[in-house]
């Protein structure tokens, strides 16, 4: 696991985008696992810039998103479908047929989750999975206590997660209680992981993830077991780390 600390959130976002772009350039038919939330927005902005100014080509790429709220229609402005189209898909040349976001309106959620897992396998597996991290150490919506071997399924959101995400809704009551999420096992099957974290609110979770024991109580700690994982943080998210980490990748880990 490689931990890289950048000075600012902008630098974190730029390195994140460069690492993703490298995968797309080397393997145009790549399968990208994508995340939502505040953290990846500036990384997506940089990817859009690379597409527009440098011709970064997503036309053969396939994408799978980590998660989606249950009960939010695709057009709902807080659904992750909406988020992904607004913040990335609309502005790059990805083929809409190759885009996958879990369907929070699925009538039969367990059947949908099985189908989602099958689609990932059919696409050849995920080459690079982008991750954010919750202040409670969740990855995707695998909340503390989630099975470290879990697969795509419905999860009840932690009250802490609902409170963290309430900023996007009019009131706490509107924050969904359930989400469909890739499991930790699903995420760990990706060939490479790229976890981004920015801001002081993530400092404790990042310290545990990088330096703590592996535990289901901090799901992101599982990343320590992945043979090809990179964590890029800004300075604020790194303040509780006790060891020295570089500001540049030591080796070009993602390919
Ligand atoms: C979203 C996701 C979540 C977020 C996490 C951090 O697809 O998987 O795990 O990455 O909640 O969210 P932000 O970036 O808003 O702090």
mmCIF file of C-alpha atoms and ligand atoms in Angstrom:
data_model
loop_
_atom_site.group_PDB
_atom_site.id
_atom_site.type_symbol
_atom_site.label_atom_id
_atom_site.label_comp_id
_atom_site.label_asym_id
_atom_site.label_seq_id
_atom_site.Cartn_x
_atom_site.Cartn_y
_atom_site.Cartn_z
ATOM 1 C CA UNK A 1 0.000 0.000 0.000
ATOM 2 C CA UNK A 2 1.402 3.339 -1.035
ATOM 3 C CA UNK A 3 0.454 6.480 0.912
ATOM 4 C CA UNK A 4 1.114 9.830 -0.769
ATOM 5 C CA UNK A 5 0.539 13.145 0.981
ATOM 6 C CA UNK A 6 -0.022 16.214 -1.151
ATOM 7 C CA UNK A 7 0.034 19.729 0.228
ATOM 8 C CA UNK A 8 -3.416 20.834 -0.978
ATOM 9 C CA UNK A 9 -6.741 19.271 -2.001
ATOM 10 C CA UNK A 10 -6.134 20.542 -5.553
ATOM 11 C CA UNK A 11 -2.826 18.663 -5.744
ATOM 12 C CA UNK A 12 -4.493 15.551 -4.339
ATOM 13 C CA UNK A 13 -7.192 15.811 -7.016
ATOM 14 C CA UNK A 14 -4.645 16.336 -9.787
ATOM 15 C CA UNK A 15 -2.585 13.296 -8.806
ATOM 16 C CA UNK A 16 -5.777 11.237 -8.503
ATOM 17 C CA UNK A 17 -6.784 12.266 -12.025
ATOM 18 C CA UNK A 18 -3.307 11.568 -13.398
ATOM 19 C CA UNK A 19 -3.352 8.050 -11.959
ATOM 20 C CA UNK A 20 -6.802 7.369 -13.435
ATOM 21 C CA UNK A 21 -5.827 8.877 -16.791
ATOM 22 C CA UNK A 22 -2.757 6.640 -16.888
ATOM 23 C CA UNK A 23 -5.003 3.573 -16.659
ATOM 24 C CA UNK A 24 -7.280 4.908 -19.420
ATOM 25 C CA UNK A 25 -4.309 5.662 -21.701
ATOM 26 C CA UNK A 26 -2.647 2.303 -21.184
ATOM 27 C CA UNK A 27 -5.849 0.327 -21.490
ATOM 28 C CA UNK A 28 -8.516 2.203 -23.488
ATOM 29 C CA UNK A 29 -10.968 -0.656 -22.879
ATOM 30 C CA UNK A 30 -10.486 -0.372 -19.125
ATOM 31 C CA UNK A 31 -13.135 -0.891 -16.454
ATOM 32 C CA UNK A 32 -13.222 1.945 -13.933
ATOM 33 C CA UNK A 33 -14.925 1.765 -10.556
ATOM 34 C CA UNK A 34 -16.158 5.233 -9.613
ATOM 35 C CA UNK A 35 -17.223 7.022 -6.455
ATOM 36 C CA UNK A 36 -19.444 9.981 -5.603
ATOM 37 C CA UNK A 37 -19.377 12.474 -2.697
ATOM 38 C CA UNK A 38 -17.432 15.731 -2.415
ATOM 39 C CA UNK A 39 -13.953 14.234 -2.641
ATOM 40 C CA UNK A 40 -13.842 13.056 -6.277
ATOM 41 C CA UNK A 41 -15.519 16.160 -7.762
ATOM 42 C CA UNK A 42 -12.257 18.023 -8.413
ATOM 43 C CA UNK A 43 -10.628 14.837 -9.707
ATOM 44 C CA UNK A 44 -13.501 14.458 -12.175
ATOM 45 C CA UNK A 45 -13.093 18.125 -13.134
ATOM 46 C CA UNK A 46 -9.452 17.445 -13.952
ATOM 47 C CA UNK A 47 -10.372 14.340 -15.994
ATOM 48 C CA UNK A 48 -12.882 16.473 -17.941
ATOM 49 C CA UNK A 49 -10.123 19.009 -18.595
ATOM 50 C CA UNK A 50 -7.808 16.234 -19.811
ATOM 51 C CA UNK A 51 -10.577 14.944 -22.089
ATOM 52 C CA UNK A 52 -11.275 18.373 -23.559
ATOM 53 C CA UNK A 53 -7.727 19.716 -23.806
ATOM 54 C CA UNK A 54 -5.604 16.606 -24.176
ATOM 55 C CA UNK A 55 -7.977 14.219 -25.912
ATOM 56 C CA UNK A 56 -8.177 11.723 -23.052
ATOM 57 C CA UNK A 57 -10.490 9.169 -24.616
ATOM 58 C CA UNK A 58 -13.144 7.352 -22.588
ATOM 59 C CA UNK A 59 -15.063 5.992 -25.590
ATOM 60 C CA UNK A 60 -14.106 2.368 -24.924
ATOM 61 C CA UNK A 61 -14.108 2.527 -21.117
ATOM 62 C CA UNK A 62 -16.744 0.890 -18.930
ATOM 63 C CA UNK A 63 -17.691 2.258 -15.505
ATOM 64 C CA UNK A 64 -19.292 0.850 -12.378
ATOM 65 C CA UNK A 65 -20.255 3.110 -9.504
ATOM 66 C CA UNK A 66 -19.876 2.018 -5.925
ATOM 67 C CA UNK A 67 -23.278 2.873 -4.544
ATOM 68 C CA UNK A 68 -26.669 4.561 -4.730
ATOM 69 C CA UNK A 69 -29.345 5.598 -2.267
ATOM 70 C CA UNK A 70 -32.425 3.370 -2.132
ATOM 71 C CA UNK A 71 -35.607 5.160 -3.125
ATOM 72 C CA UNK A 72 -34.139 8.102 -5.038
ATOM 73 C CA UNK A 73 -35.184 8.333 -8.697
ATOM 74 C CA UNK A 74 -32.390 8.757 -11.236
ATOM 75 C CA UNK A 75 -33.497 12.365 -11.839
ATOM 76 C CA UNK A 76 -33.404 13.265 -8.120
ATOM 77 C CA UNK A 77 -30.686 15.871 -7.735
ATOM 78 C CA UNK A 78 -29.141 13.949 -4.809
ATOM 79 C CA UNK A 79 -29.168 10.573 -6.518
ATOM 80 C CA UNK A 80 -25.774 9.261 -7.477
ATOM 81 C CA UNK A 81 -27.056 8.748 -11.038
ATOM 82 C CA UNK A 82 -27.677 12.487 -11.257
ATOM 83 C CA UNK A 83 -24.346 13.258 -9.606
ATOM 84 C CA UNK A 84 -22.356 11.144 -12.029
ATOM 85 C CA UNK A 85 -24.013 12.554 -15.151
ATOM 86 C CA UNK A 86 -23.614 16.136 -13.917
ATOM 87 C CA UNK A 87 -20.071 15.837 -12.608
ATOM 88 C CA UNK A 88 -18.510 13.519 -15.176
ATOM 89 C CA UNK A 89 -20.399 11.478 -17.749
ATOM 90 C CA UNK A 90 -22.081 14.382 -19.582
ATOM 91 C CA UNK A 91 -18.746 16.053 -20.099
ATOM 92 C CA UNK A 92 -16.611 13.190 -21.382
ATOM 93 C CA UNK A 93 -17.104 10.786 -24.283
ATOM 94 C CA UNK A 94 -18.039 7.690 -22.292
ATOM 95 C CA UNK A 95 -20.606 5.495 -24.059
ATOM 96 C CA UNK A 96 -23.829 5.677 -21.971
ATOM 97 C CA UNK A 97 -24.295 1.944 -22.628
ATOM 98 C CA UNK A 98 -21.079 1.271 -20.720
ATOM 99 C CA UNK A 99 -22.053 3.229 -17.627
ATOM 100 C CA UNK A 100 -23.376 1.396 -14.556
ATOM 101 C CA UNK A 101 -24.731 2.976 -11.381
ATOM 102 C CA UNK A 102 -26.691 0.816 -8.907
ATOM 103 C CA UNK A 103 -30.444 1.261 -9.329
ATOM 104 C CA UNK A 104 -31.910 2.576 -6.085
ATOM 105 C CA UNK A 105 -35.397 2.165 -7.567
ATOM 106 C CA UNK A 106 -34.971 -1.548 -8.375
ATOM 107 C CA UNK A 107 -38.091 -3.514 -7.434
ATOM 108 C CA UNK A 108 -36.150 -6.628 -6.505
ATOM 109 C CA UNK A 109 -33.015 -5.294 -4.848
ATOM 110 C CA UNK A 110 -31.311 -8.646 -4.071
ATOM 111 C CA UNK A 111 -31.800 -9.723 -7.728
ATOM 112 C CA UNK A 112 -30.439 -6.371 -8.876
ATOM 113 C CA UNK A 113 -27.371 -6.758 -6.650
ATOM 114 C CA UNK A 114 -26.658 -10.212 -8.075
ATOM 115 C CA UNK A 115 -27.025 -8.798 -11.604
ATOM 116 C CA UNK A 116 -24.628 -5.943 -10.794
ATOM 117 C CA UNK A 117 -21.968 -8.362 -9.584
ATOM 118 C CA UNK A 118 -22.450 -10.443 -12.747
ATOM 119 C CA UNK A 119 -22.033 -7.370 -14.966
ATOM 120 C CA UNK A 120 -18.715 -6.535 -13.290
ATOM 121 C CA UNK A 121 -17.465 -10.070 -13.960
ATOM 122 C CA UNK A 122 -18.795 -9.976 -17.536
ATOM 123 C CA UNK A 123 -16.933 -6.727 -18.162
ATOM 124 C CA UNK A 124 -13.707 -8.468 -17.136
ATOM 125 C CA UNK A 125 -13.476 -7.122 -13.573
ATOM 126 C CA UNK A 126 -12.588 -3.639 -12.387
ATOM 127 C CA UNK A 127 -9.123 -2.390 -13.364
ATOM 128 C CA UNK A 128 -9.073 0.591 -11.013
ATOM 129 C CA UNK A 129 -11.524 1.312 -8.212
ATOM 130 C CA UNK A 130 -11.667 4.896 -6.994
ATOM 131 C CA UNK A 131 -12.674 5.258 -3.337
ATOM 132 C CA UNK A 132 -13.484 8.034 -0.900
ATOM 133 C CA UNK A 133 -13.611 7.411 2.838
ATOM 134 C CA UNK A 134 -16.277 8.243 5.394
ATOM 135 C CA UNK A 135 -15.347 10.019 8.620
ATOM 136 C CA UNK A 136 -16.283 6.707 10.283
ATOM 137 C CA UNK A 137 -13.925 4.769 8.007
ATOM 138 C CA UNK A 138 -16.545 3.453 5.606
ATOM 139 C CA UNK A 139 -15.715 2.704 1.982
ATOM 140 C CA UNK A 140 -18.636 2.876 -0.433
ATOM 141 C CA UNK A 141 -21.518 2.450 2.038
ATOM 142 C CA UNK A 142 -19.879 -0.403 3.899
ATOM 143 C CA UNK A 143 -20.392 0.979 7.353
ATOM 144 C CA UNK A 144 -18.423 -0.106 10.452
ATOM 145 C CA UNK A 145 -19.222 -3.727 11.231
ATOM 146 C CA UNK A 146 -19.707 -4.665 7.557
ATOM 147 C CA UNK A 147 -18.408 -8.071 6.612
ATOM 148 C CA UNK A 148 -14.960 -7.744 5.106
ATOM 149 C CA UNK A 149 -16.022 -10.359 2.541
ATOM 150 C CA UNK A 150 -19.347 -8.714 1.651
ATOM 151 C CA UNK A 151 -20.710 -8.411 -1.889
ATOM 152 C CA UNK A 152 -23.116 -5.899 -3.460
ATOM 153 C CA UNK A 153 -26.186 -5.589 -1.239
ATOM 154 C CA UNK A 154 -28.472 -3.171 0.567
ATOM 155 C CA UNK A 155 -27.074 -1.531 3.717
ATOM 156 C CA UNK A 156 -28.590 0.610 6.443
ATOM 157 C CA UNK A 157 -26.685 3.890 6.639
ATOM 158 C CA UNK A 158 -25.037 4.837 9.917
ATOM 159 C CA UNK A 159 -26.502 7.855 11.647
ATOM 160 C CA UNK A 160 -23.041 9.461 11.381
ATOM 161 C CA UNK A 161 -23.065 8.959 7.611
ATOM 162 C CA UNK A 162 -26.600 10.348 7.361
ATOM 163 C CA UNK A 163 -25.531 13.366 9.406
ATOM 164 C CA UNK A 164 -22.398 13.841 7.238
ATOM 165 C CA UNK A 165 -24.518 13.715 4.076
ATOM 166 C CA UNK A 166 -27.372 15.870 5.437
ATOM 167 C CA UNK A 167 -25.532 18.890 3.988
ATOM 168 C CA UNK A 168 -26.757 17.838 0.550
ATOM 169 C CA UNK A 169 -30.437 17.570 1.575
ATOM 170 C CA UNK A 170 -32.992 20.092 2.838
ATOM 171 C CA UNK A 171 -33.300 18.337 6.166
ATOM 172 C CA UNK A 172 -32.022 15.251 7.994
ATOM 173 C CA UNK A 173 -35.443 13.626 7.425
ATOM 174 C CA UNK A 174 -34.860 13.619 3.694
ATOM 175 C CA UNK A 175 -31.550 11.739 3.918
ATOM 176 C CA UNK A 176 -32.228 8.167 2.775
ATOM 177 C CA UNK A 177 -31.819 5.409 5.354
ATOM 178 C CA UNK A 178 -30.656 2.692 2.960
ATOM 179 C CA UNK A 179 -28.249 2.347 0.070
ATOM 180 C CA UNK A 180 -27.184 -0.282 -2.414
ATOM 181 C CA UNK A 181 -23.442 -0.664 -2.166
ATOM 182 C CA UNK A 182 -20.707 -2.793 -3.636
ATOM 183 C CA UNK A 183 -19.404 -5.020 -0.871
ATOM 184 C CA UNK A 184 -15.926 -4.948 0.581
ATOM 185 C CA UNK A 185 -15.194 -8.241 -1.196
ATOM 186 C CA UNK A 186 -16.382 -6.685 -4.468
ATOM 187 C CA UNK A 187 -14.074 -3.698 -3.973
ATOM 188 C CA UNK A 188 -11.118 -5.903 -3.036
ATOM 189 C CA UNK A 189 -11.529 -7.839 -6.310
ATOM 190 C CA UNK A 190 -10.533 -4.720 -8.270
ATOM 191 C CA UNK A 191 -7.008 -4.992 -9.699
ATOM 192 C CA UNK A 192 -6.023 -1.642 -8.216
ATOM 193 C CA UNK A 193 -7.454 0.698 -5.603
ATOM 194 C CA UNK A 194 -7.089 4.460 -5.407
ATOM 195 C CA UNK A 195 -8.416 6.028 -2.211
ATOM 196 C CA UNK A 196 -8.608 9.825 -1.996
ATOM 197 C CA UNK A 197 -9.115 11.767 1.232
ATOM 198 C CA UNK A 198 -9.129 15.454 1.925
ATOM 199 C CA UNK A 199 -9.842 17.643 4.935
ATOM 200 C CA UNK A 200 -9.399 17.414 8.694
ATOM 201 C CA UNK A 201 -12.669 15.494 9.079
ATOM 202 C CA UNK A 202 -10.954 12.466 7.519
ATOM 203 C CA UNK A 203 -7.762 12.617 9.595
ATOM 204 C CA UNK A 204 -8.758 10.041 12.189
ATOM 205 C CA UNK A 205 -10.149 7.594 9.621
ATOM 206 C CA UNK A 206 -6.989 7.985 7.499
ATOM 207 C CA UNK A 207 -4.712 7.358 10.460
ATOM 208 C CA UNK A 208 -6.576 4.151 11.302
ATOM 209 C CA UNK A 209 -6.677 3.088 7.657
ATOM 210 C CA UNK A 210 -2.952 3.539 7.103
ATOM 211 C CA UNK A 211 -1.549 2.638 10.509
ATOM 212 C CA UNK A 212 -4.216 0.842 12.510
ATOM 213 C CA UNK A 213 -5.082 -2.842 12.765
ATOM 214 C CA UNK A 214 -7.361 -4.291 10.106
ATOM 215 C CA UNK A 215 -10.861 -4.372 11.499
ATOM 216 C CA UNK A 216 -14.441 -4.459 10.259
ATOM 217 C CA UNK A 217 -15.046 -1.548 12.637
ATOM 218 C CA UNK A 218 -13.008 0.620 10.241
ATOM 219 C CA UNK A 219 -13.808 -0.959 6.870
ATOM 220 C CA UNK A 220 -11.205 1.076 4.950
ATOM 221 C CA UNK A 221 -8.427 -0.744 6.871
ATOM 222 C CA UNK A 222 -9.000 -3.700 4.517
ATOM 223 C CA UNK A 223 -7.150 -1.704 1.877
ATOM 224 C CA UNK A 224 -3.934 -2.744 3.686
ATOM 225 C CA UNK A 225 -4.484 -6.253 2.321
ATOM 226 C CA UNK A 226 -4.771 -5.145 -1.301
ATOM 227 C CA UNK A 227 -1.587 -5.795 -3.294
ATOM 228 C CA UNK A 228 -1.995 -2.653 -5.410
ATOM 229 C CA UNK A 229 -3.542 0.132 -3.367
ATOM 230 C CA UNK A 230 -2.657 3.812 -3.361
ATOM 231 C CA UNK A 231 -3.956 6.324 -0.828
ATOM 232 C CA UNK A 232 -3.592 9.993 -1.757
ATOM 233 C CA UNK A 233 -4.460 12.569 0.893
ATOM 234 C CA UNK A 234 -4.034 16.272 1.344
ATOM 235 C CA UNK A 235 -2.128 17.646 4.327
ATOM 236 C CA UNK A 236 -5.231 18.179 6.465
ATOM 237 C CA UNK A 237 -6.349 14.558 6.153
ATOM 238 C CA UNK A 238 -2.819 13.391 6.995
ATOM 239 C CA UNK A 239 -2.264 15.317 10.247
ATOM 240 C CA UNK A 240 -2.752 12.293 12.496
ATOM 241 C CA UNK A 241 -0.388 9.987 10.605
ATOM 242 C CA UNK A 242 2.638 9.111 12.709
ATOM 243 C CA UNK A 243 5.013 7.867 10.011
ATOM 244 C CA UNK A 244 6.709 9.763 7.181
ATOM 245 C CA UNK A 245 5.123 9.487 3.736
ATOM 246 C CA UNK A 246 6.278 10.878 0.397
ATOM 247 C CA UNK A 247 4.619 13.603 -1.649
ATOM 248 C CA UNK A 248 5.185 11.786 -4.947
ATOM 249 C CA UNK A 249 4.539 8.188 -5.966
ATOM 250 C CA UNK A 250 7.708 6.164 -5.287
ATOM 251 C CA UNK A 251 6.946 3.855 -8.170
ATOM 252 C CA UNK A 252 4.380 4.222 -10.880
ATOM 253 C CA UNK A 253 2.047 1.800 -9.190
ATOM 254 C CA UNK A 254 -1.005 2.074 -11.373
ATOM 255 C CA UNK A 255 -0.825 0.654 -14.891
HETATM 256 C C1 LIG B 1 -19.617 7.512 -2.360
HETATM 257 C C2 LIG B 1 -18.963 6.660 -1.387
HETATM 258 C C3 LIG B 1 -18.715 7.133 0.016
HETATM 259 C C4 LIG B 1 -17.908 8.424 0.034
HETATM 260 C C5 LIG B 1 -17.611 8.845 1.479
HETATM 261 C C6 LIG B 1 -16.886 10.166 1.525
HETATM 262 O O1 LIG B 1 -19.745 6.840 -3.595
HETATM 263 O O2 LIG B 1 -18.659 5.579 -1.707
HETATM 264 O O3 LIG B 1 -18.014 6.137 0.705
HETATM 265 O O4 LIG B 1 -16.714 8.231 -0.655
HETATM 266 O O5 LIG B 1 -18.800 8.940 2.191
HETATM 267 O O6 LIG B 1 -17.725 11.172 1.055
HETATM 268 P P1 LIG B 1 -17.185 12.647 0.819
HETATM 269 O O7 LIG B 1 -16.241 12.566 -0.340
HETATM 270 O O8 LIG B 1 -18.417 13.444 0.457
HETATM 271 O O9 LIG B 1 -16.542 13.076 2.072
#
